[in-house]
CSV table of C-alpha atoms in Angstrom, one decimal:
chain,number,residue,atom,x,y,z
A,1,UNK,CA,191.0,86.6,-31.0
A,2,UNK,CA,189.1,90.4,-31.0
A,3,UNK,CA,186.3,91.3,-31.2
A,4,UNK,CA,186.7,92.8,-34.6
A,5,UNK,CA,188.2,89.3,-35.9
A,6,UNK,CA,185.2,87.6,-34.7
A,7,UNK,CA,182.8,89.6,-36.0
A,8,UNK,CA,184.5,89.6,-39.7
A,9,UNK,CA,184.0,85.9,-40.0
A,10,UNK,CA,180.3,86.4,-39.6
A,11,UNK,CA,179.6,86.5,-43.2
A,12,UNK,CA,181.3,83.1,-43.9
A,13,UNK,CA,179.2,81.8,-40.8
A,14,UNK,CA,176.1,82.8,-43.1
A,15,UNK,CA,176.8,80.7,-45.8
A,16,UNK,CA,175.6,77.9,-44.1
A,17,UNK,CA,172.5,76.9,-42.1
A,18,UNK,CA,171.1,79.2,-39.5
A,19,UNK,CA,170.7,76.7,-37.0
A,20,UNK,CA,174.8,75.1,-37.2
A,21,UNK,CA,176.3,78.7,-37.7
A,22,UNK,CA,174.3,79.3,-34.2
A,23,UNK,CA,175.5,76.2,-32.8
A,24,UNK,CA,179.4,76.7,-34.2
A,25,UNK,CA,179.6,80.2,-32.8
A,26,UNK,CA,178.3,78.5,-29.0
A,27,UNK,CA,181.4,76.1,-29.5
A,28,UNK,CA,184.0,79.2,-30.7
A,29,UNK,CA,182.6,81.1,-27.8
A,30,UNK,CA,183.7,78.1,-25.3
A,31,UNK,CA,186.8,77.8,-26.9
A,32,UNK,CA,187.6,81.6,-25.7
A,33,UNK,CA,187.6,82.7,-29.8
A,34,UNK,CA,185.4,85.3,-29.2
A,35,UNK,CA,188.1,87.5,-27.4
A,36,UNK,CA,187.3,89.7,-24.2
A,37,UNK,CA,185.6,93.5,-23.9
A,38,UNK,CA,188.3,95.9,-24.5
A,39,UNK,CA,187.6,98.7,-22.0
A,40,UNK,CA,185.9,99.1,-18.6
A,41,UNK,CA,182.3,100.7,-18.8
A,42,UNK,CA,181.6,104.3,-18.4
A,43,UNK,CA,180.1,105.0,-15.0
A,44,UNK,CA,177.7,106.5,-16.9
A,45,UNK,CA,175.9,103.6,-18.0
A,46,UNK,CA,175.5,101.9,-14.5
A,47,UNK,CA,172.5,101.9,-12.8
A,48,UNK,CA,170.7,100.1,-9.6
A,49,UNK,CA,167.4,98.2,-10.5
A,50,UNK,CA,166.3,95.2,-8.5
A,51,UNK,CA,169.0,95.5,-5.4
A,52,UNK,CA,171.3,94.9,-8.1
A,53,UNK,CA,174.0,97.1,-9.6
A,54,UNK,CA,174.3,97.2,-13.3
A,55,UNK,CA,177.9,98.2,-14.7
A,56,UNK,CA,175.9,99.1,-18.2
A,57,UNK,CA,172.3,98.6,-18.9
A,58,UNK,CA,172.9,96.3,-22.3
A,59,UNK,CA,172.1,92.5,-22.0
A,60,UNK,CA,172.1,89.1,-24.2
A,61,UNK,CA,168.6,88.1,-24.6
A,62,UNK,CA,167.2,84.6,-24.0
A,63,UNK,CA,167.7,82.4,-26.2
A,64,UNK,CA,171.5,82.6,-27.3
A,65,UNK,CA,172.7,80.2,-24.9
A,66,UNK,CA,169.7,78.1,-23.7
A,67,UNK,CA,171.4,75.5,-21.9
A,68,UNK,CA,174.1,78.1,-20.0
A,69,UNK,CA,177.5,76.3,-21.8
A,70,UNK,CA,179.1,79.4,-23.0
A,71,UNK,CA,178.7,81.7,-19.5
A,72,UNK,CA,181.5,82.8,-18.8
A,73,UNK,CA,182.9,83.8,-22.4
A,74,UNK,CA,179.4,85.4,-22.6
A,75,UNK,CA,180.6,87.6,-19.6
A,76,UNK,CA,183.8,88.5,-21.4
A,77,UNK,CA,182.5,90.5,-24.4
A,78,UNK,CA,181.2,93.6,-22.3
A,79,UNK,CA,177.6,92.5,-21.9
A,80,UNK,CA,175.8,94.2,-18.3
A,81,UNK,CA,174.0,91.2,-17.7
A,82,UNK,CA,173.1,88.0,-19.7
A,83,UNK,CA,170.3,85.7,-19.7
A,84,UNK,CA,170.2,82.4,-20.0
A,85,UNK,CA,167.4,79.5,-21.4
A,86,UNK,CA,164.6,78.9,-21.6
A,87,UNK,CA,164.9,76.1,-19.5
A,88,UNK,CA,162.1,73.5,-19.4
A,89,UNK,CA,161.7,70.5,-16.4
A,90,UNK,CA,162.8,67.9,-19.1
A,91,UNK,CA,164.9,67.5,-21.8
A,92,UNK,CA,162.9,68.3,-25.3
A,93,UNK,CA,164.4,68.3,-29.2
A,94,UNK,CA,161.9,71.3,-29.9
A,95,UNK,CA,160.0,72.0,-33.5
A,96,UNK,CA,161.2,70.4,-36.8
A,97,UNK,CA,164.4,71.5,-38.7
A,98,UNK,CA,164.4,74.1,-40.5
A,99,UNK,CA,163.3,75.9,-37.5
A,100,UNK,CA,165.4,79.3,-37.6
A,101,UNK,CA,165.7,81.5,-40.7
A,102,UNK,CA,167.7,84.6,-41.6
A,103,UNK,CA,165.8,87.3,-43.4
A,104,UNK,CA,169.2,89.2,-44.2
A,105,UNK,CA,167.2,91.9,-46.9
A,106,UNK,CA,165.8,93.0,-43.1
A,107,UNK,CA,168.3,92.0,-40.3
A,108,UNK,CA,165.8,89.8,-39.1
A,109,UNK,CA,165.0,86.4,-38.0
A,110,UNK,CA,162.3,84.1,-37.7
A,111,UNK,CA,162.4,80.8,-35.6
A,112,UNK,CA,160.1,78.2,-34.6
A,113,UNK,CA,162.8,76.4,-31.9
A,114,UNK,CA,160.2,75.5,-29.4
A,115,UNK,CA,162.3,75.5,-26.3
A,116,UNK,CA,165.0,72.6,-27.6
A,117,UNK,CA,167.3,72.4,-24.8
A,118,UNK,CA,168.9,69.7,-22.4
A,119,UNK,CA,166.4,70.0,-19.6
A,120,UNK,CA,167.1,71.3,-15.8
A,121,UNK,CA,169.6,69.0,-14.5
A,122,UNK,CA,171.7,69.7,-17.3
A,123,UNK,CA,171.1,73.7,-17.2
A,124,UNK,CA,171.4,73.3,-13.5
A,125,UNK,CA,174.8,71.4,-13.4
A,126,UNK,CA,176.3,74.6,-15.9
A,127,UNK,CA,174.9,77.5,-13.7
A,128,UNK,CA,176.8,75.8,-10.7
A,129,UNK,CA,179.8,76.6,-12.3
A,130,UNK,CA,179.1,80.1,-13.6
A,131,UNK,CA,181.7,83.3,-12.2
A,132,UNK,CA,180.8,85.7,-10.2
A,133,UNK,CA,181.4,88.9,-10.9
A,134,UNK,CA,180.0,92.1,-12.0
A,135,UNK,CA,178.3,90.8,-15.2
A,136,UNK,CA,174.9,89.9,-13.8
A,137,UNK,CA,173.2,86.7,-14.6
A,138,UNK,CA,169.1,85.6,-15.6
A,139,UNK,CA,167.5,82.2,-15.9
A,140,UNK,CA,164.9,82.2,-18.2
A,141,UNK,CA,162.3,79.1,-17.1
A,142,UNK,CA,159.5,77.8,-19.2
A,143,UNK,CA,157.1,74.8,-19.8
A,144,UNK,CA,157.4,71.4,-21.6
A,145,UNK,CA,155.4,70.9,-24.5
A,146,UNK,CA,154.0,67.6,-23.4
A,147,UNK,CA,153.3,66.5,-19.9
A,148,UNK,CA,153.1,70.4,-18.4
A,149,UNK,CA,151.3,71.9,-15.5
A,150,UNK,CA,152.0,75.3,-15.3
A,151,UNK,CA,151.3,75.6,-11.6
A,152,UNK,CA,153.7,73.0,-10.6
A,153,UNK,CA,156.6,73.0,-13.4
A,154,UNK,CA,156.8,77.1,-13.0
A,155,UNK,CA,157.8,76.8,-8.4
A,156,UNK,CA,159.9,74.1,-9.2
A,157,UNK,CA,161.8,75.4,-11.6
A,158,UNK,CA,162.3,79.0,-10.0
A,159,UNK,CA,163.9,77.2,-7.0
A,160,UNK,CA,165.8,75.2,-8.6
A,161,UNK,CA,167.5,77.6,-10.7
A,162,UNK,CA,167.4,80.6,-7.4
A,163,UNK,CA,170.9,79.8,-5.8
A,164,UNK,CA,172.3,80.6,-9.0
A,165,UNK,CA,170.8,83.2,-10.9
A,166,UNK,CA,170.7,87.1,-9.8
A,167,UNK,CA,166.9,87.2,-11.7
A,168,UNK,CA,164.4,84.8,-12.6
A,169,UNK,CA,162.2,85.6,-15.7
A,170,UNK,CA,159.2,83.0,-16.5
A,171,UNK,CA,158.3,82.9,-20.4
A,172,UNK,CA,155.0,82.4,-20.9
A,173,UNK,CA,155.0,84.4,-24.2
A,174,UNK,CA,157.1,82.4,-26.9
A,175,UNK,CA,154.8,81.5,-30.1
A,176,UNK,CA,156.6,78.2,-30.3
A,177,UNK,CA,154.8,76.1,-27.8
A,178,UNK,CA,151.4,75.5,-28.1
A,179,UNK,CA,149.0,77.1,-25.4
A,180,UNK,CA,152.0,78.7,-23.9
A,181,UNK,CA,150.7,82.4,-24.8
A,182,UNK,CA,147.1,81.4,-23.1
A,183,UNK,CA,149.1,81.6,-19.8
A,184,UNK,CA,149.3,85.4,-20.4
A,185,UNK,CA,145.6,85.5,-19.6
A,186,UNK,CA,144.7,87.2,-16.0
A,187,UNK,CA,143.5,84.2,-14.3
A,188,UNK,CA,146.4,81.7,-15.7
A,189,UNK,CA,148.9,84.5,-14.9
A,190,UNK,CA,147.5,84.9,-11.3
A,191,UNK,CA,147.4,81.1,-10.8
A,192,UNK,CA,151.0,80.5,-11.6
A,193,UNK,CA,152.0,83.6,-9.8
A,194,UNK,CA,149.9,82.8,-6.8
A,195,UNK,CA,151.7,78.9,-7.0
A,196,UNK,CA,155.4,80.6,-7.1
A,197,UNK,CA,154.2,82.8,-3.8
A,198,UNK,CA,153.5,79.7,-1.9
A,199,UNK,CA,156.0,77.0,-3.1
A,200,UNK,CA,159.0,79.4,-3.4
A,201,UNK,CA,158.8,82.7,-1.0
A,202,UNK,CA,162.3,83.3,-1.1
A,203,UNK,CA,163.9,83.6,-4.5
A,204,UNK,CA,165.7,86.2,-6.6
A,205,UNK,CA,164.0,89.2,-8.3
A,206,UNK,CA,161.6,87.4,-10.8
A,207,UNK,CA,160.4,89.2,-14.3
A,208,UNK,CA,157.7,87.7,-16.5
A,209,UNK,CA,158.5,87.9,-20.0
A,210,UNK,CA,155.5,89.2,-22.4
A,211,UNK,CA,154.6,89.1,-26.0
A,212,UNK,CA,154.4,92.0,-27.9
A,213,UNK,CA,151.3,90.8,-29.9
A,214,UNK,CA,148.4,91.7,-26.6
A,215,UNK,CA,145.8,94.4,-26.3
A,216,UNK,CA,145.7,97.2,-24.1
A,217,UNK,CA,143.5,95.4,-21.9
A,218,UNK,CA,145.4,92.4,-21.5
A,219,UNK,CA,149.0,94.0,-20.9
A,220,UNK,CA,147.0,96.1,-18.2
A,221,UNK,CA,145.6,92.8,-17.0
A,222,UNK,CA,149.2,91.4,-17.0
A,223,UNK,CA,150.8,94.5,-14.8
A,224,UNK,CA,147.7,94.6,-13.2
A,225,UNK,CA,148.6,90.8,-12.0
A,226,UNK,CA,151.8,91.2,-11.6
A,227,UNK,CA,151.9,94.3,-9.2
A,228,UNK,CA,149.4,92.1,-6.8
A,229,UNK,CA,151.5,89.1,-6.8
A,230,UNK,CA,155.0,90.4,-6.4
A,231,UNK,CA,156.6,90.3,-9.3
A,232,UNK,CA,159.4,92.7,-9.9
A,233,UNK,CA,159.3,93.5,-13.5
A,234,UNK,CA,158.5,92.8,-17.1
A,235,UNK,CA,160.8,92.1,-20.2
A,236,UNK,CA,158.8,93.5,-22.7
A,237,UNK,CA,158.8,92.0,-25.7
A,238,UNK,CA,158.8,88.7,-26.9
A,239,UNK,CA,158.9,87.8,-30.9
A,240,UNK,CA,155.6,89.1,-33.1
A,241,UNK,CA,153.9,86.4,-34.5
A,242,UNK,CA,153.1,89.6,-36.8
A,243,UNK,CA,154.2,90.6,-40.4
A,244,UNK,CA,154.7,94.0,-41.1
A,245,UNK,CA,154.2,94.4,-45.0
A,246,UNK,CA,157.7,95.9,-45.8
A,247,UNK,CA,159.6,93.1,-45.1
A,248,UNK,CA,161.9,92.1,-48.6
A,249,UNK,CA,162.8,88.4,-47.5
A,250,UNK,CA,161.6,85.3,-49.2
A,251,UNK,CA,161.3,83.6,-45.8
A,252,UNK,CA,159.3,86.1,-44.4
A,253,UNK,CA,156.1,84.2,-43.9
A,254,UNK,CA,157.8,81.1,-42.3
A,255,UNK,CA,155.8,80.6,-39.1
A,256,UNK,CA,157.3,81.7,-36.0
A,257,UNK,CA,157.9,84.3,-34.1
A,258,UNK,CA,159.9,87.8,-36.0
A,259,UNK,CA,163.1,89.1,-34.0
A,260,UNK,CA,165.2,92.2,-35.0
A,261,UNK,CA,164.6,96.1,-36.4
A,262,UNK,CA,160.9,94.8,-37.8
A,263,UNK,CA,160.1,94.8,-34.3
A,264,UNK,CA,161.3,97.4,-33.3
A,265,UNK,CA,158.8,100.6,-33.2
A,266,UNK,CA,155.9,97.4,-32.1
A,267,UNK,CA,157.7,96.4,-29.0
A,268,UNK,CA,159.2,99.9,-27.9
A,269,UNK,CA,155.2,100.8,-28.0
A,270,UNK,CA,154.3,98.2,-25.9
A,271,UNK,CA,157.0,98.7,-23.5
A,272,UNK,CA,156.0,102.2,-23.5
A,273,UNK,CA,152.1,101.6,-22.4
A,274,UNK,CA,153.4,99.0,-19.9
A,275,UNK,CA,155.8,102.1,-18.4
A,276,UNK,CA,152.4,104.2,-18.0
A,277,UNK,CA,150.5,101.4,-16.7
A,278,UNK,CA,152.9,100.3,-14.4
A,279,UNK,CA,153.4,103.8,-13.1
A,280,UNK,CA,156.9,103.1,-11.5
A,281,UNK,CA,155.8,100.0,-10.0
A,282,UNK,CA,157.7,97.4,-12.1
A,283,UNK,CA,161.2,97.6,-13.6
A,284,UNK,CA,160.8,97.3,-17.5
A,285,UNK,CA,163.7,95.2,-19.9
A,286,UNK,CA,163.1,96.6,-23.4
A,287,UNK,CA,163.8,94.1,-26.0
A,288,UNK,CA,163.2,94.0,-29.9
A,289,UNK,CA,164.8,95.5,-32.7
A,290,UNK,CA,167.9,97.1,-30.4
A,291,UNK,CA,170.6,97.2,-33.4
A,292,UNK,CA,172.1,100.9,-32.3
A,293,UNK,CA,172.7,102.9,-29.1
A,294,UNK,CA,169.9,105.1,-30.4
A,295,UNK,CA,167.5,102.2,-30.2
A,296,UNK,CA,168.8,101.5,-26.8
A,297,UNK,CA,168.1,104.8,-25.6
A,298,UNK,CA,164.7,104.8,-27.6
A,299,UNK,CA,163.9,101.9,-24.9
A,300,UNK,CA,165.0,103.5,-22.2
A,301,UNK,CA,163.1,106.6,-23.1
A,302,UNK,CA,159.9,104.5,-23.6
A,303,UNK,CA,160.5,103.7,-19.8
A,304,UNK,CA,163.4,100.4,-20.1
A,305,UNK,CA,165.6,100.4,-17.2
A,306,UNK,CA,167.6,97.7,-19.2
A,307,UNK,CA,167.6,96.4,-22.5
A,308,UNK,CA,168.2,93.5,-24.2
A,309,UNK,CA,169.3,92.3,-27.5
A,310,UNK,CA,169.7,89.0,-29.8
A,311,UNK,CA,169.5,89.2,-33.4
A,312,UNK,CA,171.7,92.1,-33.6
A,313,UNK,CA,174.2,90.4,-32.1
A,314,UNK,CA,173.5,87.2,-34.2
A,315,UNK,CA,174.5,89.1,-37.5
A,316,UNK,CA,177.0,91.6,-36.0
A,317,UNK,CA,179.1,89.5,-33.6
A,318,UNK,CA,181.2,91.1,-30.3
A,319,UNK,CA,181.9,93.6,-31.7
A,320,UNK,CA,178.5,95.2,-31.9
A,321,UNK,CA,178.8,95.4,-27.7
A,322,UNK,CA,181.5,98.1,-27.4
A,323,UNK,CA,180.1,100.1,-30.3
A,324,UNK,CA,176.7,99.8,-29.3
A,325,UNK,CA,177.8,101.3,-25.4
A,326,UNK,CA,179.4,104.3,-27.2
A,327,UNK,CA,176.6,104.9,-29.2
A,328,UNK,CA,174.4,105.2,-26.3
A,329,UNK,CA,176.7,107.3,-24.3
A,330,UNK,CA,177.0,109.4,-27.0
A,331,UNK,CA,173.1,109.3,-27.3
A,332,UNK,CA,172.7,110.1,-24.0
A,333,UNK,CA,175.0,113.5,-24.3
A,334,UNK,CA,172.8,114.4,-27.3
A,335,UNK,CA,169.6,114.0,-25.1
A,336,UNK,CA,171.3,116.1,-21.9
A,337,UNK,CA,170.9,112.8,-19.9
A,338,UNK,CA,173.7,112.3,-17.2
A,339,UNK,CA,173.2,108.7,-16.1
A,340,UNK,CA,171.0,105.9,-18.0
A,341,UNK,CA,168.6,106.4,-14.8
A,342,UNK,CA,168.2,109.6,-15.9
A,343,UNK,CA,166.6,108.9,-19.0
A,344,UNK,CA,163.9,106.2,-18.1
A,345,UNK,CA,160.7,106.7,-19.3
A,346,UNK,CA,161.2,110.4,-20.5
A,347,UNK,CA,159.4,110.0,-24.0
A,348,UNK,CA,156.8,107.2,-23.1
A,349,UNK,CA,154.1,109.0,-23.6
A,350,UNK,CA,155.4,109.8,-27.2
A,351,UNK,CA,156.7,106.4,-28.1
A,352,UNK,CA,153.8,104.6,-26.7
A,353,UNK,CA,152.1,106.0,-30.1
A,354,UNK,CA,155.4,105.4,-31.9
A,355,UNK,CA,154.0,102.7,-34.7
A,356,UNK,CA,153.8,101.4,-38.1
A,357,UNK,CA,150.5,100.7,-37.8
A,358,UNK,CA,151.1,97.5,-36.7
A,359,UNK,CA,150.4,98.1,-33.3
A,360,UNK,CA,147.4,99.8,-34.0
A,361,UNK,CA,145.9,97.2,-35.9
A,362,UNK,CA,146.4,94.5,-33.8
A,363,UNK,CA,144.7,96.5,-31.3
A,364,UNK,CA,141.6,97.8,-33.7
A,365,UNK,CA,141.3,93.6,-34.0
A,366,UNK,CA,140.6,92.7,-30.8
């Protein structure tokens, strides 16, 4: 099957629940339906961020495939990297169903999963068997809802989960678990950090993924943190537990956290101040809103070395991966950039400004 014939039986996918089109499209994807990249990438688009090449800088998002079934069909579809999880030490069913819901007026999503997945023997037991090759691979790792301690759960799952993954990002910003957000505080950050140092010194490049929904002072607190303890770099942003007031859907106030092109100018800000705070010192992964090239290279601009993408790819399929790579070569060309390393961080003292409003009010409220 294409691409293209994947992608056109999205809408029929839509007539039914959010939750079993996500879970049908995991079992198509395993059963190879989902067809395979059709071109090598531009050596444009590669670039060399944590002793890794990148063959483009475009990657699947969290979240997709938490417990790491559909890898290598994942790999086919022209992705640069893909990341896999959350993860948690123990098998957990997550929030109440419904717990994911399409705002099609806006492209957008909200879901209240809270980390359901099959626990890290079962995640552990699929990474084993992933390919190697040039499409990179993350593990995503978080916390149990019940039973946690950060400072333990957080080194033992980074080494488990290190022989197999090229990255290691821990999530301490999904709205969907209770308290997990508070871990984004300096001294919960440093303590977990601090843990990982002395349980775990050798392991792969390890990120810490951050909500979009902090205040100056506490994303500078986070880099801040970060920069001390070793970490590499930062996936900037997580869902918005915000509502921006132009959204059309009916489901728009579900509670959870907002994905897709509502997010958007919110998260490439944040990125953007964590560029200038960082001041080269972590490697940034924009994420939220990317739908285009041009958003892409908006997130590289605003100081991404990588991006990543999820609902976008929910609603447009395969597809969406080869067009989105033209786009941003073709972006690029338009900008005079010769190589996606040339562009990073180029606007981000622009696009750190670049809001709705949102931003700036949930900064005026702290």
């Amino acid at each position: 099957m294409t691409h293209a014939l994947a992608s056109a039986l999205l809408p029929l996918m839509r007539r039914i629940d959010a939750e079993r089109a996500h879970t049908l499209a995991l079992h198509a994807l395993r059963l190879g339906l989902a067809g395979r990249a059709p071109e090598d990438d531009h050596p444009a688009l590669a670039i060399d961020v944590l002793g890794r090449n990148f063959t483009n800088p475009i990657g699947l998002a969290a979240g997709f495939d938490k417990d790491a079934v559909a890898i290598a069909p994942l790999m086919r579809l022209g992705f640069g990297f893909i990341e896999t999880g959350t993860v948690t030490p123990r098998p957990q069913p997550g929030n109440q169903r419904p717990r994911l819901f399409r705002l099609e007026p806006d492209q957008a999503a909200i879901n209240r999963m809270g980390f359901n997945n099959a626990g890290l023997d079962a995640y552990i037991a699929h990474l084993a068997r992933r390919p190697r090759g040039p499409v990179l691979l993350g593990a995503n790792v978080g916390i149990n809802k019940d039973g946690a301690v950060p400072e333990r759960d957080y080194p033992a799952l980074i080494s488990a989960v290190a022989p197999h993954a090229d990255y290691v990002v821990i999530n301490v910003s999904s709205p969907n678990t209770p308290g997990l957000r508070d871990l984004q505080s300096e001294a919960r950050l440093y303590a977990i950090l601090r843990a990982v140092r002395a349980s775990v010194p050798d392991h792969p490049p390890l990120l810490v993924k951050i909500a979009p929904d902090l205040s100056d002072e506490a994303l500078a607190a986070i880099v801040e943190t970060c920069v001390a303890e070793g970490v590499q770099g930062l996936i900037v942003s997580n869902t918005t537990i915000a509502r921006p007031p132009d959204l059309r859907s009916p489901s728009a106030h579900e509670a959870g956290g907002l994905s897709g092109p509502p997010l958007l100018r919110l998260s490439t800000s944040v990125l953007a101040r964590a560029f200038l705070m960082a001041r080269g010192r972590l490697m940034l992964i924009g994420a939220g809103g990317v739908a285009t090239g041009e958003h892409a290279l908006m997130k590289i601009r605003a100081g991404a070395s990588l991006v990543q993408l999820y609902t976008s790819f929910a609603y447009a399929g395969p597809a969406l991966i080869p067009r989105l790579k033209r786009q941003l070569l073709a972006s690029m060309r338009t900008f005079g950039f010769a190589r996606v390393a040339d562009a990073v961080g180029k606007d981000a003292e622009r696009l750190a400004e670049y809001t709705d409003g949102t931003s700036a009010r949930l900064r005026s409220a702290r």
